[in-house]
Coordinates of C-alpha atoms and ligand atoms in Angstrom, one line a residue:
M1 CA -1.1 1.8 -7.5
G2 CA 0.0 0.2 -4.1
H3 CA 2.6 -2.1 -5.9
L4 CA 3.8 0.5 -8.6
M5 CA 4.2 3.5 -6.2
P6 CA 6.6 2.1 -3.4
F7 CA 8.8 0.8 -7.2
L8 CA 9.2 4.1 -8.7
R9 CA 10.4 5.5 -5.1
L10 CA 12.6 2.6 -4.6
A11 CA 13.9 3.2 -7.9
A12 CA 14.4 6.8 -7.4
M13 CA 16.5 6.3 -4.1
L14 CA 18.9 3.7 -5.6
A15 CA 19.5 6.0 -8.6
S16 CA 20.0 9.1 -6.3
R17 CA 22.6 6.6 -4.6
N18 CA 24.5 6.2 -7.8
C19 CA 23.0 3.0 -8.7
K20 CA 22.3 2.4 -12.2
V21 CA 18.6 1.6 -12.3
T22 CA 16.4 -0.1 -15.2
L23 CA 12.8 -0.5 -14.5
L24 CA 10.5 -3.0 -16.1
P25 CA 6.9 -2.1 -16.3
A26 CA 4.6 -4.8 -17.2
Q27 CA 3.0 -3.8 -20.1
P28 CA 0.1 -3.4 -21.1
T29 CA -1.0 -1.7 -17.7
V30 CA -4.2 -2.5 -16.1
S31 CA -4.9 1.0 -14.7
A32 CA -4.7 4.6 -16.6
A33 CA -3.2 5.7 -13.2
E34 CA -0.3 3.3 -14.0
S35 CA 0.3 4.6 -17.5
N36 CA 0.0 8.5 -16.5
H37 CA 2.8 7.3 -13.4
L38 CA 5.1 5.5 -15.4
N39 CA 5.0 8.6 -18.1
S40 CA 5.4 11.3 -15.8
F41 CA 8.2 9.4 -13.9
F42 CA 10.4 8.7 -17.2
S43 CA 10.4 12.0 -18.3
A44 CA 11.2 13.8 -14.4
H45 CA 13.9 11.0 -14.4
P46 CA 15.7 10.6 -17.6
H47 CA 18.9 8.8 -16.0
I48 CA 16.7 5.5 -15.0
Q49 CA 16.0 3.3 -17.9
R50 CA 12.6 1.9 -18.9
L51 CA 12.4 -1.7 -20.6
D52 CA 9.2 -2.6 -20.9
F53 CA 8.4 -6.1 -20.3
H54 CA 5.4 -7.0 -22.5
V55 CA 3.8 -9.8 -20.7
V56 CA 1.7 -12.9 -22.6
P57 CA -2.3 -12.2 -22.2
L58 CA -3.7 -14.7 -20.2
H59 CA -6.4 -16.3 -21.9
T60 CA -8.3 -16.9 -18.5
S61 CA -11.6 -18.7 -17.9
N62 CA -12.4 -16.6 -15.0
P63 CA -13.1 -13.3 -17.2
H64 CA -14.2 -11.6 -13.7
G65 CA -11.5 -12.4 -11.3
D66 CA -9.9 -9.3 -10.1
P67 CA -7.5 -8.2 -12.9
F68 CA -4.7 -7.1 -10.9
F69 CA -4.4 -10.5 -9.7
L70 CA -4.7 -11.8 -13.4
Q71 CA -2.1 -8.9 -14.0
F72 CA 0.5 -11.1 -11.4
E73 CA -0.3 -14.3 -12.9
A74 CA 0.3 -13.2 -16.7
I75 CA 3.8 -11.6 -15.3
I76 CA 4.6 -14.8 -13.8
R77 CA 3.3 -17.0 -16.7
S78 CA 5.6 -14.6 -18.9
V79 CA 8.4 -15.1 -16.7
H80 CA 10.4 -16.9 -19.8
L81 CA 10.8 -13.7 -21.9
L82 CA 13.0 -12.2 -18.6
P83 CA 16.1 -14.0 -18.9
P84 CA 16.7 -12.4 -23.0
L85 CA 15.6 -8.9 -21.9
L86 CA 17.4 -9.1 -18.6
S87 CA 20.7 -10.1 -20.8
S88 CA 20.4 -7.9 -23.2
L89 CA 21.1 -4.8 -20.7
S90 CA 24.2 -3.3 -20.7
P91 CA 26.1 -2.3 -18.6
P92 CA 25.0 -6.3 -17.5
I93 CA 22.9 -5.9 -14.4
S94 CA 24.4 -7.3 -10.7
A95 CA 20.5 -7.3 -8.8
L96 CA 16.9 -7.6 -9.8
F97 CA 14.5 -6.3 -7.4
L98 CA 11.3 -8.3 -7.7
D99 CA 7.6 -7.5 -6.5
I100 CA 6.8 -9.4 -3.8
A101 CA 3.3 -10.4 -5.8
A102 CA 5.9 -12.2 -8.5
A103 CA 8.4 -13.5 -6.4
T104 CA 7.8 -16.9 -7.9
C105 CA 9.4 -15.7 -10.7
V106 CA 12.8 -16.0 -9.1
D107 CA 12.5 -20.0 -9.4
Q108 CA 13.3 -19.9 -12.8
L109 CA 15.7 -16.9 -13.1
A110 CA 17.9 -18.1 -10.7
D111 CA 18.6 -21.2 -12.5
H112 CA 19.2 -19.6 -15.8
P113 CA 22.6 -20.3 -17.0
S114 CA 22.8 -16.7 -18.3
L115 CA 22.0 -15.0 -15.2
S116 CA 24.7 -14.7 -12.6
I117 CA 22.8 -11.7 -10.2
S118 CA 21.5 -11.4 -7.1
Y119 CA 17.8 -11.0 -6.0
Y120 CA 16.0 -9.1 -3.7
I121 CA 12.0 -9.1 -3.1
L122 CA 10.0 -5.7 -2.5
S123 CA 7.4 -6.4 0.3
T124 CA 4.8 -3.9 -0.8
T125 CA 3.2 -4.5 2.9
S126 CA 3.7 -4.3 6.6
A127 CA 6.4 -6.5 8.1
R128 CA 4.0 -8.1 10.2
F129 CA 1.6 -9.2 7.2
F130 CA 4.8 -10.2 5.3
S131 CA 6.1 -12.7 8.8
L132 CA 2.7 -14.4 8.2
L133 CA 3.0 -14.7 4.2
S134 CA 6.2 -16.1 4.6
H135 CA 5.3 -18.7 6.1
L136 CA 2.1 -19.9 4.6
P137 CA 3.2 -22.7 2.4
H138 CA 4.0 -24.4 6.1
L139 CA 0.1 -23.4 7.4
T140 CA -2.9 -25.0 7.2
L141 CA -5.3 -22.0 8.4
E142 CA -8.1 -22.7 11.1
S143 CA -11.1 -20.4 11.0
S144 CA -12.2 -21.8 14.3
C145 CA -9.1 -20.8 16.5
E146 CA -8.7 -17.4 17.9
N147 CA -5.1 -16.8 17.6
L148 CA -1.9 -18.1 15.6
K149 CA 1.4 -18.8 17.2
L150 CA 4.0 -19.1 14.8
H151 CA 7.5 -20.1 16.3
G152 CA 9.7 -16.8 17.0
L153 CA 6.8 -14.5 16.1
P154 CA 4.4 -12.3 17.9
S155 CA 1.1 -14.0 17.7
F156 CA -1.6 -13.7 15.2
S157 CA -5.3 -12.8 15.7
I158 CA -7.2 -15.2 13.2
S159 CA -9.9 -12.7 12.5
N160 CA -7.5 -10.5 11.1
I161 CA -6.5 -12.7 8.5
P162 CA -8.1 -12.1 5.2
P163 CA -10.7 -14.7 4.5
P164 CA -9.6 -15.8 1.0
L165 CA -6.9 -17.1 2.6
F166 CA -8.8 -19.7 4.2
N167 CA -9.8 -20.9 0.6
P168 CA -6.6 -22.8 -0.8
Q169 CA -8.2 -22.8 -4.2
N170 CA -8.6 -18.7 -4.3
L171 CA -6.3 -17.1 -6.8
F172 CA -4.9 -14.6 -3.9
T173 CA -4.1 -17.7 -2.2
T174 CA -2.5 -19.7 -4.7
Q175 CA -0.7 -16.8 -5.8
L176 CA 0.7 -15.8 -2.5
I177 CA 1.8 -19.4 -1.3
S178 CA 3.8 -19.7 -4.7
N179 CA 5.4 -16.4 -3.9
A180 CA 5.9 -17.3 -0.2
R181 CA 7.9 -20.2 -1.5
A182 CA 10.3 -18.0 -3.3
I183 CA 11.3 -16.0 -0.7
S184 CA 13.8 -18.6 0.9
R185 CA 16.0 -18.3 -2.5
V186 CA 16.5 -14.6 -2.1
K187 CA 19.1 -12.0 -0.7
G188 CA 17.0 -10.3 0.8
V189 CA 13.6 -8.6 1.3
V190 CA 13.5 -4.7 1.3
S191 CA 10.2 -3.1 3.0
N192 CA 8.9 0.2 3.2
T193 CA 8.8 0.1 6.9
F194 CA 11.0 1.3 10.0
H195 CA 12.6 -0.2 12.8
W196 CA 10.3 2.1 15.7
F197 CA 7.6 1.6 13.7
E198 CA 7.6 -2.4 13.6
A199 CA 10.5 -3.2 16.0
E200 CA 8.8 -6.6 17.6
T201 CA 8.5 -7.8 14.0
I202 CA 11.2 -7.1 12.4
E203 CA 13.6 -8.3 15.2
A204 CA 11.7 -11.6 15.2
L205 CA 12.2 -11.7 11.3
N206 CA 15.9 -11.2 11.7
S207 CA 16.4 -12.9 14.8
G208 CA 17.1 -16.9 13.1
K209 CA 14.5 -18.3 15.4
T210 CA 11.6 -18.3 13.3
S211 CA 10.3 -22.1 12.0
I212 CA 11.4 -21.6 8.6
T213 CA 14.8 -20.1 7.0
L214 CA 14.2 -16.5 6.1
P215 CA 16.5 -13.8 3.9
Q216 CA 17.5 -10.9 5.5
F217 CA 14.7 -8.3 6.6
L218 CA 15.8 -4.9 5.2
P219 CA 13.8 -2.2 6.2
I220 CA 14.2 1.2 4.8
G221 CA 11.3 3.1 5.2
P222 CA 9.2 5.6 5.2
F223 CA 10.1 5.7 1.1
K224 CA 10.6 9.2 0.4
P225 CA 8.6 10.7 -2.3
Y226 CA 10.2 10.9 -5.7
E227 CA 10.3 14.1 -8.1
D228 CA 6.5 14.3 -9.8
P229 CA 5.9 17.7 -11.4
G230 CA 2.4 18.9 -12.0
K231 CA -0.4 19.9 -10.0
C232 CA -3.7 18.6 -8.5
A233 CA -6.9 20.6 -8.0
S234 CA -7.9 19.4 -4.1
L235 CA -4.5 21.2 -3.2
S236 CA -5.7 24.9 -4.1
W237 CA -9.3 24.4 -2.1
L238 CA -6.8 23.2 0.6
D239 CA -4.8 26.5 0.6
G240 CA -8.0 27.9 1.8
Q241 CA -8.5 26.1 5.2
P242 CA -7.1 26.9 8.5
A243 CA -3.9 24.7 9.6
K244 CA -5.2 21.1 10.7
S245 CA -8.8 21.4 10.2
V246 CA -9.4 19.1 7.3
V247 CA -9.9 15.0 7.3
Y248 CA -8.9 13.7 4.5
V249 CA -10.7 10.7 3.1
S250 CA -9.4 7.9 0.8
F251 CA -9.9 4.3 0.6
G252 CA -7.2 3.5 -2.1
S253 CA -7.4 3.3 -5.8
R254 CA -9.0 0.3 -6.3
T255 CA -11.9 0.1 -3.3
T256 CA -15.6 0.5 -4.5
M257 CA -18.4 0.7 -2.4
S258 CA -22.2 0.2 -2.5
K259 CA -24.0 3.3 -3.4
D260 CA -25.7 3.1 0.6
Q261 CA -22.5 2.9 2.2
I262 CA -21.3 5.5 -0.2
K263 CA -24.5 8.0 1.3
E264 CA -23.4 6.6 5.0
I265 CA -20.0 8.1 4.7
G266 CA -20.9 11.6 3.3
E267 CA -23.7 11.9 5.8
G268 CA -21.2 11.2 8.8
L269 CA -18.7 13.5 7.2
L270 CA -21.1 16.2 7.7
K271 CA -23.0 15.3 10.8
S272 CA -18.9 15.4 12.5
K273 CA -19.0 19.2 11.2
Q274 CA -15.6 18.7 10.4
K275 CA -14.1 20.0 7.1
F276 CA -13.0 16.8 4.5
L277 CA -11.7 16.3 1.3
W278 CA -13.1 13.2 0.2
V279 CA -11.8 10.9 -2.8
L280 CA -14.0 8.5 -3.9
K281 CA -13.7 5.7 -6.6
S282 CA -16.5 4.3 -8.5
V283 CA -14.6 0.8 -10.3
I284 CA -11.6 -1.1 -9.3
V285 CA -10.0 -0.4 -12.8
D286 CA -9.9 3.3 -13.8
K287 CA -9.8 3.1 -17.5
V288 CA -13.8 2.1 -17.4
E289 CA -14.7 4.6 -15.1
E290 CA -17.9 6.4 -16.5
T291 CA -20.2 7.1 -13.7
E292 CA -20.6 10.6 -12.8
L293 CA -20.1 12.4 -9.1
Q294 CA -23.5 13.2 -8.9
E295 CA -24.3 9.8 -9.6
L296 CA -22.2 8.2 -7.5
V297 CA -22.9 10.2 -4.3
G298 CA -26.3 11.0 -5.1
R299 CA -27.7 14.2 -6.2
S300 CA -29.4 15.4 -2.8
L301 CA -25.8 14.5 -0.4
L302 CA -23.6 16.1 -3.1
E303 CA -26.2 19.2 -2.9
K304 CA -25.8 19.3 0.3
I305 CA -22.0 19.1 0.6
E306 CA -22.0 21.8 -2.0
E307 CA -24.7 23.8 0.4
K308 CA -22.8 23.5 3.4
K309 CA -19.3 24.6 2.1
Q310 CA -17.7 22.1 4.6
G311 CA -15.9 19.9 2.3
I312 CA -14.9 18.7 -1.3
V313 CA -15.5 15.2 -3.1
V314 CA -13.6 14.5 -6.0
K315 CA -13.2 11.4 -8.0
E316 CA -9.9 12.1 -9.9
W317 CA -6.2 11.1 -8.9
V318 CA -5.0 13.3 -6.3
K319 CA -1.5 13.7 -5.1
Q320 CA -1.9 12.4 -1.9
E321 CA 1.4 12.8 -0.5
E322 CA 1.2 16.3 -0.9
I323 CA -2.3 16.4 0.4
L324 CA -0.8 14.8 3.4
T325 CA 2.0 17.3 4.0
H326 CA -0.2 20.3 3.3
H327 CA -0.9 22.2 6.8
A328 CA -4.7 22.0 6.5
I329 CA -4.7 18.2 6.8
G330 CA -5.3 17.1 10.6
G331 CA -6.7 13.4 10.1
F332 CA -6.5 10.9 7.5
F333 CA -10.0 8.5 7.1
S334 CA -8.1 5.3 5.4
H335 CA -8.6 2.2 4.3
C336 CA -4.8 1.5 5.7
G337 CA -3.4 0.2 2.3
W338 CA 0.3 0.2 3.4
N339 CA 1.7 3.0 1.4
S340 CA -1.5 4.9 2.9
A341 CA -0.2 4.4 6.1
M342 CA 3.7 4.6 6.1
E343 CA 2.6 8.2 3.8
A344 CA 0.9 8.8 7.2
A345 CA 3.5 7.6 9.6
Q346 CA 6.1 9.6 7.6
R347 CA 4.2 13.2 8.2
G348 CA 2.2 12.3 11.9
V349 CA -0.9 12.6 10.6
P350 CA -3.4 10.5 12.7
M351 CA -5.5 8.2 11.1
L352 CA -9.1 6.4 11.3
A353 CA -8.6 2.9 9.7
W354 CA -11.6 1.2 8.2
T355 CA -10.1 -2.1 7.2
L356 CA -11.5 -2.8 3.9
N357 CA -9.8 -6.2 2.8
G358 CA -6.4 -7.8 2.2
D359 CA -3.6 -7.0 4.5
Q360 CA -5.3 -4.0 6.0
R361 CA -6.1 -5.3 9.4
F362 CA -2.9 -6.6 10.1
N363 CA -1.4 -2.7 8.8
A364 CA -4.1 -1.1 11.2
E365 CA -2.7 -3.4 13.9
V366 CA 0.7 -1.7 13.4
V367 CA -0.8 1.9 13.4
E368 CA -2.9 1.4 16.3
K369 CA 0.0 0.0 18.4
A370 CA 2.7 2.8 17.4
G371 CA -0.1 5.3 18.1
L372 CA -0.7 6.4 14.6
G373 CA -4.5 6.4 14.8
L374 CA -7.8 4.3 16.0
W375 CA -9.4 1.7 14.3
P376 CA -12.8 0.5 15.0
K377 CA -12.6 -3.1 14.5
H378 CA -16.0 -3.9 14.7
W379 CA -17.0 -2.1 11.5
G380 CA -15.9 -5.4 10.0
W381 CA -14.5 -6.3 6.1
L382 CA -16.0 -3.9 3.1
G383 CA -19.6 -5.3 2.6
E384 CA -19.8 -7.2 6.1
R385 CA -22.0 -4.8 7.3
L386 CA -23.3 -1.2 6.5
V387 CA -21.3 1.2 8.6
K388 CA -23.8 3.9 9.8
S389 CA -23.5 7.5 9.6
E390 CA -23.4 8.2 13.4
E391 CA -20.7 5.4 13.9
I392 CA -18.6 7.4 11.2
E393 CA -19.4 10.9 12.6
E394 CA -18.4 9.7 16.1
K395 CA -14.9 8.2 15.1
I396 CA -14.3 11.2 13.0
E397 CA -15.1 13.4 15.7
E398 CA -13.0 11.8 17.8
L399 CA -10.0 11.6 15.3
M400 CA -10.0 15.3 15.0
Q401 CA -11.3 16.4 18.1
D402 CA -8.9 14.4 20.7
H403 CA -5.6 15.8 21.2
K404 CA -4.1 12.5 21.9
F405 CA -4.1 11.2 18.4
R406 CA -2.4 14.3 17.2
S407 CA 0.4 14.3 20.0
M408 CA 1.0 10.6 19.4
A409 CA 1.0 10.8 15.6
Q410 CA 3.3 13.8 15.7
K411 CA 5.6 11.2 18.0
V412 CA 5.6 8.8 15.2
G413 CA 6.3 11.5 12.7
E414 CA 9.6 12.0 14.8
E415 CA 10.6 8.6 14.9
A416 CA 10.3 8.1 10.9
K417 CA 12.1 11.1 10.4
R418 CA 15.0 10.0 13.0
A419 CA 14.8 6.6 10.9
W420 CA 16.5 8.7 7.8
E421 CA 19.1 10.9 9.6
I422 CA 22.8 9.9 9.5
G423 CA 23.1 6.6 11.5
G424 CA 19.3 6.4 11.5
T425 CA 18.0 2.7 11.1
S426 CA 16.8 2.6 7.8
E427 CA 19.6 5.4 6.3
K428 CA 22.0 2.3 7.8
V429 CA 20.2 -0.5 6.2
V430 CA 20.5 1.4 2.5
G431 CA 23.9 1.7 3.1
Q432 CA 24.6 -2.1 3.8
I433 CA 22.0 -2.7 0.5
I434 CA 24.1 -0.5 -1.6
E435 CA 27.5 -2.3 -0.6
M436 CA 25.5 -5.7 -1.2
L437 CA 25.0 -4.4 -4.5
K438 CA 28.6 -4.0 -5.3
L439 CA 29.3 -7.6 -4.3
Ligands
BUP1 BR1 -6.3 7.0 -4.5 C1 -5.1 7.6 -4.5 N1 -3.5 9.4 -5.4 O1 -5.5 9.6 -5.7 P1 -2.0 1.7 -0.8 C2 -4.0 6.9 -4.4 N2 -2.9 7.5 -4.3 O2 -1.5 9.7 -5.1 P2 -4.2 0.6 -2.7 C3 -2.7 9.1 -4.8 O3 -1.7 5.8 -4.4 P3 -3.3 -1.9 -2.0 C4 -5.0 8.8 -5.1 O4 -0.8 7.9 -1.9 C5 -0.1 5.3 -2.0 O5 1.0 5.7 -2.5 C6 -1.0 6.7 -2.4 O6 -1.8 2.6 -1.9 C7 -1.3 6.7 -4.0 O7 -3.9 1.4 -1.5 C8 -0.8 4.8 -3.4 O8 -2.6 2.4 0.0 C9 -2.1 3.6 -2.7 O9 -1.3 0.9 -0.2 O10 -3.4 -0.3 -2.8 O11 -4.0 1.5 -4.1 O12 -5.5 -0.1 -2.0 O13 -4.4 -3.0 -3.0 O14 -2.1 -2.5 -2.6 O15 -3.4 -1.5 -0.7

């Protein structure tokens, strides 16, 4: 969902500026959340054309690999099916926006005689992580060093780099490297960030002083929500809560945790005495979800939560953007997926970041530096150690009771709004992209 949501938002935004937009979702989707969102998106946006891209299934020797990475692999290997599909469109397309996770497709598409179009990448991560990613093909990562200094860019702390990147055989790493190689072939990299939030990195990326030549980096965030009719039950519970009294807890659409860790989180929330809305996932792919909430949380903890009436736990998909906009929300305990971070930034909701994997430590650095929240770095990657209920209690209390976080986050929210005012940084870049699309 961390990849699909920004595409839906970008498509809706371009369509609202009189671009004729066709969206090519890879089929079959991996998760039910993807199919549901696609269906409701297309019914709410009938002016956006749907062209399903049926990918060739992988006959993988690794059935236990991450199904989402395997899906990107299937997309990349099905790229030969794209030229006839794209050439069939009328009027002919002028540009293609590719997911950064399938950017390597441009290598085959750009040389295809029937496609004389421009290519853009949509980067679904922070500018900070993108800056590392863009240099990956030219790096040998050494875990023994403390810092990594790349010419023209702010330096990186080695401990923030996701561990799989130190293993060149890992599918995550090989995919990232081949996608990174394709970056130089596109006209621009569109990103859901905004200048104020990541000024130093964005300026560095566009300075022409990096050791590799990069296309223009185009920050056009925070992406605005698209029209999405329908309700979610958690919002009714929030309606009855006082302003800024509830901490929203969610670690994204694909994070699963041990029962012990879930128990510590639950106990920590209860001990903090703060109200909470906790979204819990038990499997990476929702289609195979079978566990009951009681089994997941544990009977006695669930009973305690119900008895104290301090919070609710849900397993279903919630409307996160609407939750974050709700007056009752005072903080967001999050894995710091980039979309979640941007959704909090847009609304000035302070975050407690618990970075579990992938780009999340890079994202948390941005969040912390901008004043959007706090990040207990010593909690480590997911599963590295059990984070105890007392530690969670302490940080939740700090997030919800220390008013400095609220006012600093509010400032971030104001800057995010400013980026979209007439003459604001993101607004200007969008205008520039529309002009580039006309060429
Ligand atoms: Br869970 C959940 N409702 O119940 P991230 C997520 N979301 O709207 P992730 C909901 O999914 P990656 C839910 O608002 C955000 O737009 C949420 O993206 C939405 O994390 C998106 O935050 C989640 O980037 O993706 O899914 O872990 O692994 O790519 O970081």
